[in-house]
Every structure is written in structure tokens, then in C-alpha cells.
Amino acid sequence: MFAFDQVIAARLLTSLTLGFHIIFATMGVGIPLCISLAEFVGLWKKDVHYLLLARRWARGYVITVAVGVVTGTCIALQLVFLWPGFMQLAGKVIGLPLFLETFAFFFEAIFLGMYLYTWDRFQNPWLHWVLSVPIIIGAVGSACFITSVNAFMNTPQGFRLENGVITAIDPWQAMFNPAAPSKVAHVLSSAFLTVSFVLAAIAAYHLYRKKQHEYYQKALGFTMLLSLVFSVLNTVMGDWSGKFLAESQPEKLAAGEWHFHTGARAKLIVGGILHEDTLETEYALGIPLLLSILAKGTPDAKVIGLDQFPRELWPPLYVHYFFDLMVGLGAYLFVVSFLFVGLSFLQKRGKLTRFSRYNRPVLAAIMAGGPFAVLATECGWIFAEVGRQPWILRGVLRTGEAVTPAAYLPEMLVLFVLLYVFLAVLVTSVLVRLFRKTPPEVELEARKIIL
Amino acid sequence: MELHKIGIAIAWIFLYGYLIVASIDFGAGFFSFYGKLTKRDHIINAIIDRYLSPVWEVTNVFLIFFVYAVIGFFPDVAYMYGVALLVPGSVALLLIAIRGSFYAFANYGARKNTVYLFVYGVTGLFIPASLATLLTISEGGFISVDGQRVELLLHQLVRSPYAWVVVLLAIVSVLFISASFLTYYADRANDTEAREVLRRFALYNSLPTIFVSFLAFFTIRTHNPEHFERMLSMSWMFMASLACFLLALALIIQRKWYGTAFLFVMLQFAFAFFGYGRSHLPYLLYPYLTVESGVTSDAMGVALIAAFVGGILLLIPSLFLLMRLFVFSATYVQGRK
């Protein structure tokens, strides 16, 4: 324990908290939209199944929000405790979106409270649906603001650093930094995709367990359609992010792609093993020209490689695997949702009726997509954060310079590991028990009597 | 008004908001547990659940608001407190996390579980105690600063009578604020039985609140005489606080106007809290950091104030709607909706 490096301990604790929080933050951004859409469809089509779907998702959402709030509090304060040097500087320049993020979340929390406890309270059910709109605005807003802070860490601007003194501070310029638009877009689209796939996986699980109720089929059809839409959107946004990196943060893209030599007609490297001393790759799949096409849009474009940067400023090269895994899983999500939606489309026109679209391999593929989507989000964040190293604030402040000098960091790490294990067990068991206790069939029965 | 004054005023308003909202929540947790111990839980828990369910997420946000308002307006605070508070801050965070996550339990009626109630009750006392210690630390004498090296002097802290008085004050205040609000809430719900139990809780904690407040006065006199002098120079605020307390107490004793009584309790704490805060100035961390030396740039200050005004314009109507629907709606409070 004594030789445990301070920076490593602080980074581990931060990544642990973030890695755990991101799951719930992603749910927090995506679920309100899905709930709102389901309630909308339910009211529009006067279909109780969709209304029940919205209700049940909302019920589960309360629990993920509870964990999201507490882990969000953890990361907010841990940034101060673990990276006081960064927060001191960041507070001066990027304090505005941090402050605004809290407002957005507050706004969301207020309307969430109203939404959850007023299902049967209004004469006009559309009024209840209207309450979901500010929840979405708050959820998306807080994601925008906090992502802008993260973008600022990648492309800091809006201040001048002269002899260690910060001058000419412009908080608006800092907030609207160059990395913000593409990053915000990718964070939002990936959150929507992840959530709709996780919800689809739940519906698929029930159908796989031979529950035949129409409710599950509608749930699966609805979430798969959303997944396909968001998957296309997310691919476009991810491509935009990659192009942004090629332009403004080329060392991050180069590390992710193992692109060492600046040049035109660059090859895309997928997978493989790297010999760090010779920078030779083995067993990798190389696709000619593709990196130039992806990074710049044309095969003849020049893509900057890591040879343009001194070696001590290279990000860790293992980020390549996280990048590839993220892209691979994203592709999987697209293929599965495309297949399912395509099959549904054909079957509704009386074609291919020999297969059931609820056959077991298809359902199993969708079920796997839920955890895969979460994994892809995690990989994306690891790539985004580790790919920025050695900087905590690119070009301005190194991670090692910002860490707290305080003692007992490893002990705190252990403490929080225990907390997250506890929370993970708690939230899983609560969710499982909550939904097992009142299956939708029972709720539908109960509702039909009322109707 | 200068930027640093506006900044500290905004931060202090958030902390006051947290003080009231969180106190109600923390106290409610303790009363649930205490009610279980003394076999009165069936009387009071329905009222407590009914209030807490729709508003609990709002509570934590006030704390984050305070932290980021302070860091936004006074970024140097982040460094000194950040380094000094790693261990106590992490422990407080752990308590907040456990308490917050336990709300998840509430969704399937686990409030009857004794372990749950125990954690819920005990964290309700430990969290305010540990947060109040933050204010104690700001009085100076518990942090040593040597260039970049900042250290919390834990031994000094646990031996300080002032620190313990503040902890005690935090706990009785939480219970008093919470009980007087819940009395009002039960009264609105026409739940006489619960109201009587909660009213008694409010009365039990009323005199200790004032007694410990006096104790805090005397101990700060020895701990930080400079601060004590400034407190004396604005003694009218503390007098006003005492007057509000007496009015509230009189109303609760006479079983009259519980809503007005709670309003006076809020005013009691507003006067005392803002009196304390005003006399604490100019120091953010005595004697190392003042609001003038630590204030952020004008550009950031203006942006933050604009954000604050815009945010408040959005939040006040929303909060008003929330209150209309759940706290001031007689049909909801009485459980008919």
C-alpha cells in the first residue's frame, strides 16, 4: 500500500466513481425520453399497453435516479477532493456550466417528482404527459452542460495563462469550446441508444422466457424501432466526433487507431497486438484508405500520426482496444436492430412469415445487446478520458500536477469500492424484486377492471 | 454591491435552503426510527412518507448548489478545503450515498425493515453533524497551511469544546425544524394523532435548541474572539432570531397556526444563520482566505450571476407548482389523491 502512487490511486478512484455513475447518468438522460414517447403513443393510440410501459419504466427509473443522484454527488465532490488543483483552475474558467448543470438537474428533479406522483390526478391525461417535457429538457440540459466541461478539458479556451496566472477569462467562450458540439451530440445519441437497447433487452428477456403477452411484443417492437433510429443517429454523431478529433485533437485519434506515421491514404487498423518498442503491429486487420476516409472524408487526405508529438505526450496506446470495442459493439447494435425492424416490416406486409421475429436466436441477440450497449458506453468514456492523458487540461495542466497531496487516498479507494459494490447489489435486487412482485399481466388485469 | 458580496450571499442562500429542506428530511428519518423504537411508528410514518416521497431528490441538489456556487465565485476555496477535507469529506459522502440509495428501498415498502430504519435514522443525525463540522473548521485553528501543504488537524478538532457544541447544535436544530414542519404537515392532513406525537417532538427539542445556541456563543468567544466581537456588533440579528423562536414556541404550545409557527422557525434560523454568516465575513477560512482575496474574475462573476437569475426565474415557478401539488394541496396531504 505504501508504494501506491498518489496519482494512480486518485485516477483509479475517479474512474471507479465515473464508471459507476455513467451507467446511471446514461439511464438518466435516455429513460425520460423513452417514457415520454411511450406515454405519447399510448395516449395517441389510446393503447393501455404503452401507458403501462411508460408507468413501469418510470417506476424503475426512480430507482436508477436515486443511485444516479448519490453517485453524482460523489463525483461532484470527489473532483474537489481528488483534483483540487484542477478544480481551482477549472472553477475560475469553466465554473459556469458546472453551476448551470446543477440548475438543469434541479429543474428535472422537481418535475420528476410531479410526474411520478400524478399519474391519475389530472382530468386531462395529456397534462400529465406535458410534465415529462421539462424532465427531458432538464436531463438533456444537464448532460449538455457537464459534457461541455469535459469538452473544455480536451480543448480548453476562454483564458490566457501567463507565468502561472490566469487572465482574460471569458466563461462563455470556455463553455462553447470547439470540442463541445460533437461531444454533446455523441453523448446524447449514445445515451438514447443505450437506454432503448437496455429496455429492448428486458422485453426480449420476457419473450424468451415464453411469455406471450402482446404487451411484451409491443414493448420490443417500440424499443427496437427507437434503437434503430438512435443507432443511425449515433453512428453519424460518432463519425462527427472522429472527424473533430482528426482536426483538433489528432493525438487522441492517432492513439486510438495506432496511427504512428503522418500521411495520406492512411490504413485503418482493427484489433491486433502492438510491440511498443518497435511500434509494429501484429495480427491486426488493416483496411487500406479507410482511416483517411473516416477522418477526413476522402482517401487522399493526410491524417496526422503520433510521430508529430513527443513520446512523453502520447496517450496510453491501450486505448486502441477500447476504441475498437466501442465501434464494434455499436455496429452490433445497429445490425441487430436493423434485422429486427426489417423483419417486422416485411412480416407486416405478409412476407417471410415462415420465421417468427420472436424466435429464440433473435431474442438472445437482443438480450445480449443490452449489456453490450452499456459496455460500449463505458468503452467510449474510457477512450475519451484515457485518450486525453497525460493532460487533465490538454496543453495546460498535467494530471500528475493536479492531484491532491492529502494522505489516506488508498484507504478512501477501498471505502468507495465497498460502497459501489453495496450499491450495485442493492439496486439490482431492488429492481428485480420490484418488477417480479407486480408482473405486467397482473397490472393489466387490475387496470381493466378500473377501465 | 461588489461581486464578492453577491457571490457569498448566493452561496449562503443555497446553504440556508439546504439547512431547511435537509433538516426536515434528516429529522424525519430519525423520527421514523425513534417511532419504531417506541412503537409509535404506525402513527407518524404515513405522514412522513407522504411528504418525503415526491420531494427527496430536491434535497441533495441544494448541497451541490452550495458547493458549486462557492467554487464558482471563490475558486481558491477548492484547493484548501479540497486537500484538507479528503477524509472527513469522503466519510460524509459515504453517509449521504447510503442514505440516498436507501430511498430506493422505499419503493417497495421496506420502510418497516428495522435495519433500513436504523440506517435512515442514524445517517439523519451523522450527516448534519459532519456538515456542521465544516463550518467549525472554517473558524480557523483546525487547518495548517504551509505553502501548498494543507493539513487538517484532527486531534485539535476532536478536543475542541466548540466543535462538539456545534455538532450538538446541528442535531437539535435538525430535530426541531423537522418536528415543527411535520407537526404543521400532520395538522393539514387532519391527522390529530400524528400531530400530537410530532408536536411533542417539537417541544422536546425547542428549549435544547436555544440552550445549545447560547452555548455556541460562549464557546466561540474563546475559540475565535474576533468573530465573537463581530457577532456582538450585529447582535440585533440574534435577538430577532430569539424573538421568532419565542413566537413559534408560543404558537406550538397553544396548538395554534402551525403553519405560521413553522414560518417563524424558518425566520429564527434565517436570522441566526445569516447573522452567523455575516459576522463570519470577510473570512472563508480564518485566517488564510477572505472573500476579497479569493473572489473570481469579473467576467465569471457576471456570468454566474446571470445564470443564477435565469435559473431562479425558472425554478421558483416550478417549486411553487411542486408545493401546490404536494405540500399545500389538502387533498394530497390527506391522502385522498
PDB file of C-alpha atoms in Angstrom, chain A residues 62-63 65-66 69-70 73-74 76-82 84-85 87-88 91-96 98-100 102-103 105-107 109-114 116-118 121 169 171-172 404-409 412 415-416 419 422-423 426 430 433-434 437, chain B residues 10 14 53-54 56-58 60-62 64-65 67-69 71-72 75-76 78-79 82-83 85-87 89-90 93-94 96-98 100-102 104-105 107-108 148 296-297 299-300 303-304 307-308 311-312 314-315 318-319 321-322 325-326 329 331-332 337:
ATOM      1  CA  VAL A  62     -36.927   6.305  -9.806  1.00  0.00           C
ATOM      2  CA  ILE A  63     -34.513   3.704  -8.536  1.00  0.00           C
ATOM      3  CA  VAL A  65     -32.259   8.125 -10.423  1.00  0.00           C
ATOM      4  CA  ALA A  66     -31.744   7.560  -6.701  1.00  0.00           C
ATOM      5  CA  VAL A  69     -28.127  11.289  -7.617  1.00  0.00           C
ATOM      6  CA  VAL A  70     -25.896   9.813  -4.947  1.00  0.00           C
ATOM      7  CA  THR A  73     -22.936  13.819  -5.604  1.00  0.00           C
ATOM      8  CA  CYS A  74     -19.901  11.582  -5.151  1.00  0.00           C
ATOM      9  CA  ALA A  76     -19.078  16.283  -7.901  1.00  0.00           C
ATOM     10  CA  LEU A  77     -17.333  16.347  -4.535  1.00  0.00           C
ATOM     11  CA  GLN A  78     -14.579  13.889  -5.415  1.00  0.00           C
ATOM     12  CA  LEU A  79     -13.433  16.211  -8.170  1.00  0.00           C
ATOM     13  CA  VAL A  80     -12.777  18.742  -5.421  1.00  0.00           C
ATOM     14  CA  PHE A  81     -11.171  16.289  -3.016  1.00  0.00           C
ATOM     15  CA  LEU A  82      -9.011  14.401  -5.505  1.00  0.00           C
ATOM     16  CA  PRO A  84      -8.094  20.325  -6.012  1.00  0.00           C
ATOM     17  CA  GLY A  85      -5.503  21.870  -8.339  1.00  0.00           C
ATOM     18  CA  MET A  87     -10.909  22.461  -9.607  1.00  0.00           C
ATOM     19  CA  GLN A  88      -9.206  25.656  -8.508  1.00  0.00           C
ATOM     20  CA  GLY A  91     -13.597  26.986 -11.111  1.00  0.00           C
ATOM     21  CA  LYS A  92     -12.048  30.161 -12.487  1.00  0.00           C
ATOM     22  CA  VAL A  93     -12.725  29.364 -16.136  1.00  0.00           C
ATOM     23  CA  ILE A  94     -15.375  26.647 -16.531  1.00  0.00           C
ATOM     24  CA  GLY A  95     -17.401  27.235 -13.360  1.00  0.00           C
ATOM     25  CA  LEU A  96     -20.381  28.459 -15.371  1.00  0.00           C
ATOM     26  CA  LEU A  98     -20.862  23.362 -13.641  1.00  0.00           C
ATOM     27  CA  PHE A  99     -23.218  25.794 -11.935  1.00  0.00           C
ATOM     28  CA  LEU A 100     -25.784  25.579 -14.746  1.00  0.00           C
ATOM     29  CA  THR A 102     -26.986  21.893 -11.118  1.00  0.00           C
ATOM     30  CA  PHE A 103     -29.864  24.146 -12.166  1.00  0.00           C
ATOM     31  CA  PHE A 105     -30.773  18.825 -12.709  1.00  0.00           C
ATOM     32  CA  PHE A 106     -32.810  20.662 -10.111  1.00  0.00           C
ATOM     33  CA  PHE A 107     -35.387  21.508 -12.768  1.00  0.00           C
ATOM     34  CA  ALA A 109     -35.821  16.641 -10.194  1.00  0.00           C
ATOM     35  CA  ILE A 110     -38.757  18.945  -9.441  1.00  0.00           C
ATOM     36  CA  PHE A 111     -40.780  17.815 -12.448  1.00  0.00           C
ATOM     37  CA  LEU A 112     -39.819  14.188 -11.964  1.00  0.00           C
ATOM     38  CA  GLY A 113     -41.348  14.348  -8.502  1.00  0.00           C
ATOM     39  CA  MET A 114     -44.529  15.749 -10.023  1.00  0.00           C
ATOM     40  CA  LEU A 116     -44.188  10.205 -10.729  1.00  0.00           C
ATOM     41  CA  TYR A 117     -46.900  11.041  -8.259  1.00  0.00           C
ATOM     42  CA  THR A 118     -49.595  12.467 -10.511  1.00  0.00           C
ATOM     43  CA  ARG A 121     -54.506  13.120 -10.822  1.00  0.00           C
ATOM     44  CA  ILE A 169     -11.210  34.897 -18.633  1.00  0.00           C
ATOM     45  CA  PRO A 171     -16.614  31.932 -19.342  1.00  0.00           C
ATOM     46  CA  TRP A 172     -18.916  31.825 -22.381  1.00  0.00           C
ATOM     47  CA  THR A 404      -4.257  16.134  -4.078  1.00  0.00           C
ATOM     48  CA  PRO A 405      -1.247  15.822  -1.770  1.00  0.00           C
ATOM     49  CA  ALA A 406      -3.520  14.574   1.022  1.00  0.00           C
ATOM     50  CA  ALA A 407      -2.836  11.297   2.807  1.00  0.00           C
ATOM     51  CA  TYR A 408      -5.084   8.195   3.088  1.00  0.00           C
ATOM     52  CA  LEU A 409      -6.031   8.113  -0.581  1.00  0.00           C
ATOM     53  CA  MET A 412     -10.609   6.062   0.510  1.00  0.00           C
ATOM     54  CA  LEU A 415     -14.041   2.610   1.081  1.00  0.00           C
ATOM     55  CA  PHE A 416     -15.656   3.612  -2.184  1.00  0.00           C
ATOM     56  CA  LEU A 419     -19.820   1.490  -1.397  1.00  0.00           C
ATOM     57  CA  PHE A 422     -23.104  -2.376  -1.997  1.00  0.00           C
ATOM     58  CA  LEU A 423     -24.991  -0.011  -4.299  1.00  0.00           C
ATOM     59  CA  LEU A 426     -28.864  -3.048  -3.710  1.00  0.00           C
ATOM     60  CA  VAL A 430     -34.492  -3.756  -5.619  1.00  0.00           C
ATOM     61  CA  ARG A 433     -37.914  -7.616  -6.674  1.00  0.00           C
ATOM     62  CA  LEU A 434     -39.935  -4.569  -7.662  1.00  0.00           C
ATOM     63  CA  LYS A 437     -43.700  -8.530  -7.369  1.00  0.00           C
TER      64      LYS A 437
ATOM     65  CA  ILE B  10     -25.884  33.467  -3.273  1.00  0.00           C
ATOM     66  CA  PHE B  14     -28.328  27.888  -1.062  1.00  0.00           C
ATOM     67  CA  SER B  53     -41.811  10.704  -1.435  1.00  0.00           C
ATOM     68  CA  PRO B  54     -42.150  13.486  -4.024  1.00  0.00           C
ATOM     69  CA  TRP B  56     -36.496  13.888  -1.617  1.00  0.00           C
ATOM     70  CA  GLU B  57     -34.451  14.305  -4.812  1.00  0.00           C
ATOM     71  CA  VAL B  58     -34.559  18.045  -4.361  1.00  0.00           C
ATOM     72  CA  ASN B  60     -29.215  16.813  -2.275  1.00  0.00           C
ATOM     73  CA  VAL B  61     -29.267  19.341  -5.062  1.00  0.00           C
ATOM     74  CA  PHE B  62     -29.127  22.240  -2.619  1.00  0.00           C
ATOM     75  CA  ILE B  64     -24.292  20.630  -4.691  1.00  0.00           C
ATOM     76  CA  PHE B  65     -25.600  24.110  -5.466  1.00  0.00           C
ATOM     77  CA  VAL B  67     -20.550  23.682  -3.275  1.00  0.00           C
ATOM     78  CA  TYR B  68     -20.506  24.836  -6.892  1.00  0.00           C
ATOM     79  CA  ALA B  69     -21.625  28.366  -6.043  1.00  0.00           C
ATOM     80  CA  ILE B  71     -16.234  27.106  -6.115  1.00  0.00           C
ATOM     81  CA  GLY B  72     -17.570  29.271  -8.932  1.00  0.00           C
ATOM     82  CA  PRO B  75     -12.237  29.066  -6.724  1.00  0.00           C
ATOM     83  CA  ASP B  76      -9.319  29.158  -4.258  1.00  0.00           C
ATOM     84  CA  ALA B  78     -11.494  24.402  -3.807  1.00  0.00           C
ATOM     85  CA  TYR B  79      -7.820  23.958  -3.154  1.00  0.00           C
ATOM     86  CA  GLY B  82     -10.356  20.107  -1.085  1.00  0.00           C
ATOM     87  CA  VAL B  83      -6.998  18.993   0.266  1.00  0.00           C
ATOM     88  CA  LEU B  85     -11.243  17.522   3.719  1.00  0.00           C
ATOM     89  CA  LEU B  86     -10.412  14.380   1.728  1.00  0.00           C
ATOM     90  CA  VAL B  87     -11.028  12.002   4.621  1.00  0.00           C
ATOM     91  CA  GLY B  89     -15.495  14.722   3.227  1.00  0.00           C
ATOM     92  CA  SER B  90     -15.344  11.193   1.860  1.00  0.00           C
ATOM     93  CA  LEU B  93     -20.155  11.472   1.145  1.00  0.00           C
ATOM     94  CA  LEU B  94     -20.439   7.818   2.050  1.00  0.00           C
ATOM     95  CA  ILE B  96     -25.070  10.711   2.036  1.00  0.00           C
ATOM     96  CA  ALA B  97     -24.723   7.974  -0.585  1.00  0.00           C
ATOM     97  CA  ILE B  98     -26.021   5.246   1.702  1.00  0.00           C
ATOM     98  CA  GLY B 100     -29.843   8.457  -0.648  1.00  0.00           C
ATOM     99  CA  SER B 101     -29.750   4.937  -2.002  1.00  0.00           C
ATOM    100  CA  PHE B 102     -31.976   3.712   0.770  1.00  0.00           C
ATOM    101  CA  ALA B 104     -34.807   3.187  -3.420  1.00  0.00           C
ATOM    102  CA  PHE B 105     -35.985   0.705  -0.828  1.00  0.00           C
ATOM    103  CA  ASN B 107     -40.460   1.976  -3.367  1.00  0.00           C
ATOM    104  CA  TYR B 108     -41.450  -1.456  -2.336  1.00  0.00           C
ATOM    105  CA  GLN B 148       0.941  24.088  -0.963  1.00  0.00           C
ATOM    106  CA  THR B 296     -13.213  35.110  -9.095  1.00  0.00           C
ATOM    107  CA  SER B 297     -12.831  37.340 -12.149  1.00  0.00           C
ATOM    108  CA  ALA B 299     -16.339  38.136 -16.273  1.00  0.00           C
ATOM    109  CA  MET B 300     -17.038  34.862 -14.482  1.00  0.00           C
ATOM    110  CA  ALA B 303     -21.862  35.117 -15.981  1.00  0.00           C
ATOM    111  CA  LEU B 304     -22.608  33.269 -12.742  1.00  0.00           C
ATOM    112  CA  ALA B 307     -27.042  32.122 -14.637  1.00  0.00           C
ATOM    113  CA  PHE B 308     -28.327  32.437 -11.095  1.00  0.00           C
ATOM    114  CA  GLY B 311     -32.097  29.722 -13.039  1.00  0.00           C
ATOM    115  CA  ILE B 312     -34.117  31.216 -10.213  1.00  0.00           C
ATOM    116  CA  LEU B 314     -37.123  29.031 -13.906  1.00  0.00           C
ATOM    117  CA  LEU B 315     -37.026  27.283 -10.547  1.00  0.00           C
ATOM    118  CA  SER B 318     -41.554  25.094 -10.735  1.00  0.00           C
ATOM    119  CA  LEU B 319     -41.004  24.802  -6.997  1.00  0.00           C
ATOM    120  CA  LEU B 321     -46.050  24.159  -8.624  1.00  0.00           C
ATOM    121  CA  LEU B 322     -44.453  21.275  -6.687  1.00  0.00           C
ATOM    122  CA  LEU B 325     -49.360  19.799  -5.824  1.00  0.00           C
ATOM    123  CA  PHE B 326     -47.954  18.080  -2.776  1.00  0.00           C
ATOM    124  CA  SER B 329     -52.726  20.574  -1.579  1.00  0.00           C
ATOM    125  CA  THR B 331     -56.414  16.579  -0.938  1.00  0.00           C
ATOM    126  CA  TYR B 332     -52.913  15.198  -1.486  1.00  0.00           C
ATOM    127  CA  LYS B 337     -55.130  11.554  -4.124  1.00  0.00           C
TER     128      LYS B 337
END
